[in-house]
PDB file of C-alpha atoms in Angstrom:
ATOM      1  CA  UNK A   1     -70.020 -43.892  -8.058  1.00  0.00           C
ATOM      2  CA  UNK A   2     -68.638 -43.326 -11.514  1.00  0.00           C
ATOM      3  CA  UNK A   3     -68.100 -46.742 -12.284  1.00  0.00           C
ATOM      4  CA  UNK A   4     -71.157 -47.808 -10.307  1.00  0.00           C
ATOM      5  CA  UNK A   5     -72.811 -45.889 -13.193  1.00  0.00           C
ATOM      6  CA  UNK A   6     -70.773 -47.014 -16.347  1.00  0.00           C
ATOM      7  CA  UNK A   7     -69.750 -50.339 -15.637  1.00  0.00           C
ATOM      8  CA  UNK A   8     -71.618 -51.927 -18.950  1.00  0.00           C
ATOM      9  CA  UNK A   9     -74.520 -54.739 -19.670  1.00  0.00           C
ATOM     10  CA  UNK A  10     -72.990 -56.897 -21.825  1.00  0.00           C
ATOM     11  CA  UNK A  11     -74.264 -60.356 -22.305  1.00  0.00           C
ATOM     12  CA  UNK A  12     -71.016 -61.538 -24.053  1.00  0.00           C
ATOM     13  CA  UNK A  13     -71.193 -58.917 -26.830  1.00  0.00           C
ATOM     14  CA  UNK A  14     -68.518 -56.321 -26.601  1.00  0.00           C
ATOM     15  CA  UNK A  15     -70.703 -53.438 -29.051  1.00  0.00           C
ATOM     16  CA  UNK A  16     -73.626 -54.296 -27.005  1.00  0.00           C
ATOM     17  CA  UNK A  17     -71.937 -53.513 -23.870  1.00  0.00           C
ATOM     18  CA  UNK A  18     -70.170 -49.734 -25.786  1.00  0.00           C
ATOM     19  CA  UNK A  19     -73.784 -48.662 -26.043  1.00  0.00           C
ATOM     20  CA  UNK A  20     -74.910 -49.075 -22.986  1.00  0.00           C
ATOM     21  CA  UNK A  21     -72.516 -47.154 -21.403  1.00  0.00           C
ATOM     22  CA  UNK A  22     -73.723 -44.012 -23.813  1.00  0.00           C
ATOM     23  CA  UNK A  23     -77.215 -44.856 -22.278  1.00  0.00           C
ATOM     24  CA  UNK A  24     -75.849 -45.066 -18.623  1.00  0.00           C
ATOM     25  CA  UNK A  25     -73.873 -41.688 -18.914  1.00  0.00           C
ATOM     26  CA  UNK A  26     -77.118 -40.379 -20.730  1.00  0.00           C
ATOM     27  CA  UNK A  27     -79.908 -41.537 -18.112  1.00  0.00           C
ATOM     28  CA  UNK A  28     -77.421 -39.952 -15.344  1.00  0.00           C
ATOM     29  CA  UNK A  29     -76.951 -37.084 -17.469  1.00  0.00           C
ATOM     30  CA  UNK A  30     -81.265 -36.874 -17.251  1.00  0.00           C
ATOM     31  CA  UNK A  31     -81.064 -37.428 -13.788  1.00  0.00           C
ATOM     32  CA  UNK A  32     -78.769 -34.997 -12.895  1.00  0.00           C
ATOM     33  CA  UNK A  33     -80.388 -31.658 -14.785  1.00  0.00           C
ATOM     34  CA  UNK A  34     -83.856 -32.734 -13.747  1.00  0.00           C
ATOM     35  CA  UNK A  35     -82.825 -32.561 -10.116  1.00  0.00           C
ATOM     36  CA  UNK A  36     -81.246 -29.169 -10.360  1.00  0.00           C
ATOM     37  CA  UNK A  37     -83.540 -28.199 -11.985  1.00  0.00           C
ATOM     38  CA  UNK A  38     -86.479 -28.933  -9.608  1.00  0.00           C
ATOM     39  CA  UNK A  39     -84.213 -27.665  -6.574  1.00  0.00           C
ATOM     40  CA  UNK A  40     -83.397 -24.240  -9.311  1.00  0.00           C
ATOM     41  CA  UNK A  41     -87.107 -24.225  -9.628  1.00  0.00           C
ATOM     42  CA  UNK A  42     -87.915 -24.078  -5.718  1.00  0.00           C
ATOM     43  CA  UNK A  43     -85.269 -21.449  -5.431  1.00  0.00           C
ATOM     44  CA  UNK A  44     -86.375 -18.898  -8.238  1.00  0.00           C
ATOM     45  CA  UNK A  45     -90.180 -19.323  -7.021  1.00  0.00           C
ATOM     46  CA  UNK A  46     -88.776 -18.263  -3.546  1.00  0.00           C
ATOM     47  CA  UNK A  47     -87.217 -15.543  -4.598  1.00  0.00           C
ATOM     48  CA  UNK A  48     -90.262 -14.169  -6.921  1.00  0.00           C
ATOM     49  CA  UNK A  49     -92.381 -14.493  -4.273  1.00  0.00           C
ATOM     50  CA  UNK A  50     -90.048 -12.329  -1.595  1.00  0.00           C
ATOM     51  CA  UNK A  51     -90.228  -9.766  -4.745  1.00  0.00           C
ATOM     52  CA  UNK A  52     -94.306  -9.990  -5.119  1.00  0.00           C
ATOM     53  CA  UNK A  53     -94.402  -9.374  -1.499  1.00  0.00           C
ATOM     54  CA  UNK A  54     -91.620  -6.087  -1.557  1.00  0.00           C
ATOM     55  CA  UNK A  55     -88.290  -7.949  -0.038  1.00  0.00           C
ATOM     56  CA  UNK A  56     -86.316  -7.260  -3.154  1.00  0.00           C
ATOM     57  CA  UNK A  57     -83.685 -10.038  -2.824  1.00  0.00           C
ATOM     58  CA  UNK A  58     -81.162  -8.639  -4.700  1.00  0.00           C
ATOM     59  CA  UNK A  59     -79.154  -6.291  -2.575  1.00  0.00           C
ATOM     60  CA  UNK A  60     -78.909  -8.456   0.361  1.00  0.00           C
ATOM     61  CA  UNK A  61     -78.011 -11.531  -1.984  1.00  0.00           C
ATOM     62  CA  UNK A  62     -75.794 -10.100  -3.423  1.00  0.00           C
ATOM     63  CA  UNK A  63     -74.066  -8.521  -0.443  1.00  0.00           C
ATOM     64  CA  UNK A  64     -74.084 -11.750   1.019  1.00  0.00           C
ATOM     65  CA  UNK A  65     -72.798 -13.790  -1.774  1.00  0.00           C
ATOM     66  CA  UNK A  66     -70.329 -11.294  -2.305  1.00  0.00           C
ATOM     67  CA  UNK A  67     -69.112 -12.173   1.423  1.00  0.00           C
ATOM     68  CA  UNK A  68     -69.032 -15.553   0.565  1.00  0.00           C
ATOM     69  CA  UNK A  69     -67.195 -15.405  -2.135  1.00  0.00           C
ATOM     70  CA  UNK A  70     -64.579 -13.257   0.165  1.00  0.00           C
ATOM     71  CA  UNK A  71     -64.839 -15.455   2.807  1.00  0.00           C
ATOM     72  CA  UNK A  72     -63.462 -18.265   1.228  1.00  0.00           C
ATOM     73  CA  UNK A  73     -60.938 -16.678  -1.251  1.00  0.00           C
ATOM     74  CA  UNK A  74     -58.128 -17.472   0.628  1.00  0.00           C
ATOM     75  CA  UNK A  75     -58.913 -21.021   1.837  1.00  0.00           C
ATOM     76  CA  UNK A  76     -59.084 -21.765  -2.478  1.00  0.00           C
ATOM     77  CA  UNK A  77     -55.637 -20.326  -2.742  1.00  0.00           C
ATOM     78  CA  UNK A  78     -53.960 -22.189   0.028  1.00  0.00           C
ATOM     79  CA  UNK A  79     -53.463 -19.549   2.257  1.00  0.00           C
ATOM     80  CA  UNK A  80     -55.552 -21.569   5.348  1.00  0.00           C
ATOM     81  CA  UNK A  81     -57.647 -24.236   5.880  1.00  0.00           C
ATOM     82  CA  UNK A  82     -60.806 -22.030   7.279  1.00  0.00           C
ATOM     83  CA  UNK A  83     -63.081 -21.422   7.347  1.00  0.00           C
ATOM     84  CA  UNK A  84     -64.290 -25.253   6.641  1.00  0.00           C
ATOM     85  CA  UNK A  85     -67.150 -25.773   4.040  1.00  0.00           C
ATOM     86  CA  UNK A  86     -70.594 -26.265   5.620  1.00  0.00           C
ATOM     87  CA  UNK A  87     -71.268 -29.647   4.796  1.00  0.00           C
ATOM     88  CA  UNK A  88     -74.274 -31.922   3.280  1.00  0.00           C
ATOM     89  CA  UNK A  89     -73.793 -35.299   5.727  1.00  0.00           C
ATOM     90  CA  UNK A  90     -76.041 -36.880   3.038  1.00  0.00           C
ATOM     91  CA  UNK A  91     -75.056 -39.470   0.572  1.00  0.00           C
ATOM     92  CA  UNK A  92     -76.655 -41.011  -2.492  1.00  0.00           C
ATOM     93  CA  UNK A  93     -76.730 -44.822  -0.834  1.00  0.00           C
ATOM     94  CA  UNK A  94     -74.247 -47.410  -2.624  1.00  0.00           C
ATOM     95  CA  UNK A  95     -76.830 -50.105  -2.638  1.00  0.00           C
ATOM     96  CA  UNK A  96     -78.715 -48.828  -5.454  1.00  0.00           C
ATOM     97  CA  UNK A  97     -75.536 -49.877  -7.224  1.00  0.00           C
ATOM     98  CA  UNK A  98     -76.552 -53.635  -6.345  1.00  0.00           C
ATOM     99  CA  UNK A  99     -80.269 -53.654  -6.057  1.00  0.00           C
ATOM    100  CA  UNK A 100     -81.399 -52.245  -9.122  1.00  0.00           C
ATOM    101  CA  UNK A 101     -80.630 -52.531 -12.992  1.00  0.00           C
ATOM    102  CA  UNK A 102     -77.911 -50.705 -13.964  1.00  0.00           C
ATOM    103  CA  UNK A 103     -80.038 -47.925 -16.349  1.00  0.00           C
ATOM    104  CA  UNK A 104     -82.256 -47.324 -13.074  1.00  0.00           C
ATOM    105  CA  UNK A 105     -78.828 -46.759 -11.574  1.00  0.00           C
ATOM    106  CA  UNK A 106     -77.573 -44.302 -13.589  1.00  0.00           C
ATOM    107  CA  UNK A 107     -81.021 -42.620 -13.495  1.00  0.00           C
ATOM    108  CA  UNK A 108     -81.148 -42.777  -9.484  1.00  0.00           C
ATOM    109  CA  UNK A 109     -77.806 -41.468  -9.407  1.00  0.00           C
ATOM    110  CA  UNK A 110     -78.360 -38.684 -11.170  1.00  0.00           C
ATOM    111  CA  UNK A 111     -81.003 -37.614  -9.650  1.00  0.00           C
ATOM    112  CA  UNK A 112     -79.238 -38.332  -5.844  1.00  0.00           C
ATOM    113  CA  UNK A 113     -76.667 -36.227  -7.295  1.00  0.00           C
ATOM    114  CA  UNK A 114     -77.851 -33.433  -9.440  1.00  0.00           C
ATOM    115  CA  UNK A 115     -78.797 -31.414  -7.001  1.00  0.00           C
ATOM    116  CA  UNK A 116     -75.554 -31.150  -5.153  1.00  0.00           C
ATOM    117  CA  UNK A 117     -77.309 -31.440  -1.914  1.00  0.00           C
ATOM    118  CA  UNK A 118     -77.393 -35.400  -1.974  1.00  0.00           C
ATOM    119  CA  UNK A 119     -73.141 -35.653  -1.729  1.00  0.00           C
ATOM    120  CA  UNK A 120     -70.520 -34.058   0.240  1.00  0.00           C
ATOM    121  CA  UNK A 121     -69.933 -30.011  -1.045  1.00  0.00           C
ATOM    122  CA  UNK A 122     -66.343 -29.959  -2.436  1.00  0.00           C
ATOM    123  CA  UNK A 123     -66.268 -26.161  -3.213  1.00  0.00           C
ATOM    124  CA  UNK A 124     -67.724 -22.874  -2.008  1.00  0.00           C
ATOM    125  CA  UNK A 125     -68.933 -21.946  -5.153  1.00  0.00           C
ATOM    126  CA  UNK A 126     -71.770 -24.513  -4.374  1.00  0.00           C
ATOM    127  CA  UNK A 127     -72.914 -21.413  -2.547  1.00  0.00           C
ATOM    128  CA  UNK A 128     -72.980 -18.732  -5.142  1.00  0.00           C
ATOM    129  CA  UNK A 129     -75.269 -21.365  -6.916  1.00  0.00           C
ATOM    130  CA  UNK A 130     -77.335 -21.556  -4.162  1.00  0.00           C
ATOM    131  CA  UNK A 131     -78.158 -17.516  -3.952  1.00  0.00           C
ATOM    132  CA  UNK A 132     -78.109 -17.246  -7.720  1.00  0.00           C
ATOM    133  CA  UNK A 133     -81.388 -16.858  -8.231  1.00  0.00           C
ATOM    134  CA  UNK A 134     -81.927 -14.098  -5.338  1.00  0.00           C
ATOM    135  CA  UNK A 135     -79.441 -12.429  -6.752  1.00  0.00           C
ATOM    136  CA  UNK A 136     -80.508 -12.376 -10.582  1.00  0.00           C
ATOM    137  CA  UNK A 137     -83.800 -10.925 -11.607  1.00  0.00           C
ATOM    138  CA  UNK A 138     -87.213 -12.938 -12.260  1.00  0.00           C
ATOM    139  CA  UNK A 139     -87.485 -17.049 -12.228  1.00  0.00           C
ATOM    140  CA  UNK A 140     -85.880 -17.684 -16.056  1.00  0.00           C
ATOM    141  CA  UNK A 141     -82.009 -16.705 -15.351  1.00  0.00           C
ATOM    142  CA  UNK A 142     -82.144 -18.674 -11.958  1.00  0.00           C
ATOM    143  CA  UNK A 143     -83.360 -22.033 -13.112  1.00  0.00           C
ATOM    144  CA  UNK A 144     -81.438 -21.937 -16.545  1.00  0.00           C
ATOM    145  CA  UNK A 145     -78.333 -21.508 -14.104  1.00  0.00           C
ATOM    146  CA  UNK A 146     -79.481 -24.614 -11.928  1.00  0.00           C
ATOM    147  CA  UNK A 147     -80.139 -26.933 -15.210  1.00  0.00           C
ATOM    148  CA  UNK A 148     -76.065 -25.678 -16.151  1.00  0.00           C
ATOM    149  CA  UNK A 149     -75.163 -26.532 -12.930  1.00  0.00           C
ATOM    150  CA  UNK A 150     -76.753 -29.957 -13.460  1.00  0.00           C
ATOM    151  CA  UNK A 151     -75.688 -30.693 -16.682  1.00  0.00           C
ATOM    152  CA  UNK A 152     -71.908 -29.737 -15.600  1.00  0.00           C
ATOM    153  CA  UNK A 153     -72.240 -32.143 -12.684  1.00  0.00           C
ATOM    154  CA  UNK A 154     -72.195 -34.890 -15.458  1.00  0.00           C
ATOM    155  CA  UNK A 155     -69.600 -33.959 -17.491  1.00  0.00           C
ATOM    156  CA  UNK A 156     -67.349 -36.471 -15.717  1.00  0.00           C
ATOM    157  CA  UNK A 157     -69.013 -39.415 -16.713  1.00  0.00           C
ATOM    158  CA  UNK A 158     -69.091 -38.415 -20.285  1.00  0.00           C
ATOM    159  CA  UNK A 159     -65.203 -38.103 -19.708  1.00  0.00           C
ATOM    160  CA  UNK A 160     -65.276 -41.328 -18.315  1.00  0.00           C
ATOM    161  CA  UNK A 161     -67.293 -42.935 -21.166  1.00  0.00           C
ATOM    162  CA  UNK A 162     -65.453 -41.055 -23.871  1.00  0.00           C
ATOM    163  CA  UNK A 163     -62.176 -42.325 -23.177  1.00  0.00           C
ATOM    164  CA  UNK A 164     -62.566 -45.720 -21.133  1.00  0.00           C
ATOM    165  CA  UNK A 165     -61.332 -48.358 -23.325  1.00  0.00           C
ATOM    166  CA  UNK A 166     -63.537 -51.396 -24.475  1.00  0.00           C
ATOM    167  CA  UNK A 167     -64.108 -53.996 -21.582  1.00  0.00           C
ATOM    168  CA  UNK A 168     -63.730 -53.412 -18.026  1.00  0.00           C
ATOM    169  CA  UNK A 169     -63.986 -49.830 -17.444  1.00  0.00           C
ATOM    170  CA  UNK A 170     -63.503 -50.589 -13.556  1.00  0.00           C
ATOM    171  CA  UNK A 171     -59.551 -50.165 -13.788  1.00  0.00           C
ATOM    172  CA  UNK A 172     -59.576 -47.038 -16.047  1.00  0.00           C
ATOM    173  CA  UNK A 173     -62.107 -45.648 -13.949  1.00  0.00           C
ATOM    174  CA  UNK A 174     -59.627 -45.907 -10.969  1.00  0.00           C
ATOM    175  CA  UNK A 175     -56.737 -44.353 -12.726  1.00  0.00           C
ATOM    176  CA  UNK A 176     -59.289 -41.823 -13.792  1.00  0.00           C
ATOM    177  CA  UNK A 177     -59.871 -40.993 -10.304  1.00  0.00           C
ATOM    178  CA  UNK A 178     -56.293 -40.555  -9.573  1.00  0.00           C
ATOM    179  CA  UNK A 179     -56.106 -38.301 -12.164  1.00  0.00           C
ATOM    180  CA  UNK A 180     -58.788 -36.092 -10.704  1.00  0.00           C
ATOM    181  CA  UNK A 181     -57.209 -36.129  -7.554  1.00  0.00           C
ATOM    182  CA  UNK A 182     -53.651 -34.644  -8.586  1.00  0.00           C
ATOM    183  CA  UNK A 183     -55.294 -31.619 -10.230  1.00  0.00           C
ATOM    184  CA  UNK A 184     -56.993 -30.473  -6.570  1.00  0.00           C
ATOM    185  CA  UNK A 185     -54.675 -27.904  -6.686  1.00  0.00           C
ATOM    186  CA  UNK A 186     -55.336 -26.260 -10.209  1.00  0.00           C
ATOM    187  CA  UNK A 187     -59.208 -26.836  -9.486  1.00  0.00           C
ATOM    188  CA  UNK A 188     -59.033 -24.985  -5.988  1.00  0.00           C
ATOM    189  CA  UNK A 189     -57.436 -21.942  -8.171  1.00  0.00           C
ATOM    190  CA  UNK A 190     -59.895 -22.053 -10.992  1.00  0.00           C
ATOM    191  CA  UNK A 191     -62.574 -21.833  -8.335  1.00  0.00           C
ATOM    192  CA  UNK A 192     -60.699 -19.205  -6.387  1.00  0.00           C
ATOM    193  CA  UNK A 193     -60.736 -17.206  -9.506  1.00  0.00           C
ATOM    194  CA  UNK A 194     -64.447 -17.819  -9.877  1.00  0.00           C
ATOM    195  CA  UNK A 195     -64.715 -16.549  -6.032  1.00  0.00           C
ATOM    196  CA  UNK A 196     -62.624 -13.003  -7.019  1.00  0.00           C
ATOM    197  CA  UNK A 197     -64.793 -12.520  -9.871  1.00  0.00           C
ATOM    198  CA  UNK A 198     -67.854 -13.306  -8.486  1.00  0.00           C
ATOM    199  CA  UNK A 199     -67.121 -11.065  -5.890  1.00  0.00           C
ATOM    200  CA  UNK A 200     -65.592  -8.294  -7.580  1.00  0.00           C
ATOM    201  CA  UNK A 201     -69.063  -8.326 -10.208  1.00  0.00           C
ATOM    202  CA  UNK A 202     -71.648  -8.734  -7.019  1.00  0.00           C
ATOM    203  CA  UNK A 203     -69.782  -5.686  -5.197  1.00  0.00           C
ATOM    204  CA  UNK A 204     -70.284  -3.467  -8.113  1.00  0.00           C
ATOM    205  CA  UNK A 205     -73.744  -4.679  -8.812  1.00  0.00           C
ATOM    206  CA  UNK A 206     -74.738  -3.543  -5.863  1.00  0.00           C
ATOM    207  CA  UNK A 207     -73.222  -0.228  -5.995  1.00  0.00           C
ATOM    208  CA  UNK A 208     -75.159   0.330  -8.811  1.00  0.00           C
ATOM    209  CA  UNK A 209     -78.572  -0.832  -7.419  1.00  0.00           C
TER     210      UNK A 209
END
């Protein structure tokens, strides 16, 4: 996908081909917070309406994200390998790769992607995002968390992009990967943390309610 995104125009010229990966990573970069966005949107108008009509969502979001957040503590650490992540069987198709130019590319991607329900869920967190904005009061604080979520999605590529040398960025992009891969374990423990936090500040929220 990455280097689906990046890989640059270049007509022969070497500048010509730096810039357009900045435009690439960019029109992704649109694509992706526009998505969230729109699903941050549908979410926080959801849960203002279940307020206009007297189901405050709050208490039983948060009890429930808190749960969540419990649930899958230990599978983050290490400890097991359940319970297993409910999964999105969807998948942004690989032929828009091939059967469009590249800057619609990066702009369908993005918006395939952005909203996390396009591609496979890698962490649980995905579902703390996902009963955000039941959990926090009116529409604003909900979809400003969504358009976060969407930019953050794309920081990758603007990794990518920063540091792929000029030229083919096709073998960087697959050492890049690599790279990604052998910090799994310090990313499940930053998102563990995340999980005891989260759950930790929902659990005393709701005391407090």
């Amino acid at each position: 996908m990455l280097t689906s995104i990046l890989a640059p125009v270049v007509d022969g010229a070497q500048q010509r081909g730096s810039r357009w990966i900045w435009l690439l990573a960019a029109l992704h970069t649109l694509g992706n917070m526009v998505s969230a966005a729109a699903v941050g949107a549908v979410l926080s108008l959801a849960a203002v309406a279940l307020r206009a009509r007297g189901h405050d969502s709050t208490v039983w979001g948060s009890w429930l994200a808190a749960l969540i957040a419990l649930l899958y503590l230990p599978r983050q650490l290490g400890w097991t390998r359940l319970p297993r992540l409910l999964q999105s069987h969807c998948q942004v198709p690989r032929e828009w790769a091939y059967d469009y130019p590249r800057w619609v590319t990066a702009l369908l991607f993005g918006l395939g992607l952005g909203s996390g329900l396009y591609t496979r869920i890698l962490v649980p967190t995905f579902y703390l995002v996902l009963l955000w904005p039941f959990v926090s009061p009116g529409f604003t604080f909900g979809l400003l968390l969504w358009i976060a979520y969407g930019l953050a999605r794309s920081l990758n590529v603007w990794l990518l992009a920063l540091t792929t040398p000029s030229g083919d960025p096709f073998p960087y992009a697959a050492r890049f990967l690599k790279a990604l891969a052998r910090s799994a374990t310090m990313m499940n423990r930053a998102h563990a943390m995340l999980l005891g936090v989260a759950a930790v500040w929902l659990l005393v929220a709701v005391g407090h309610v």
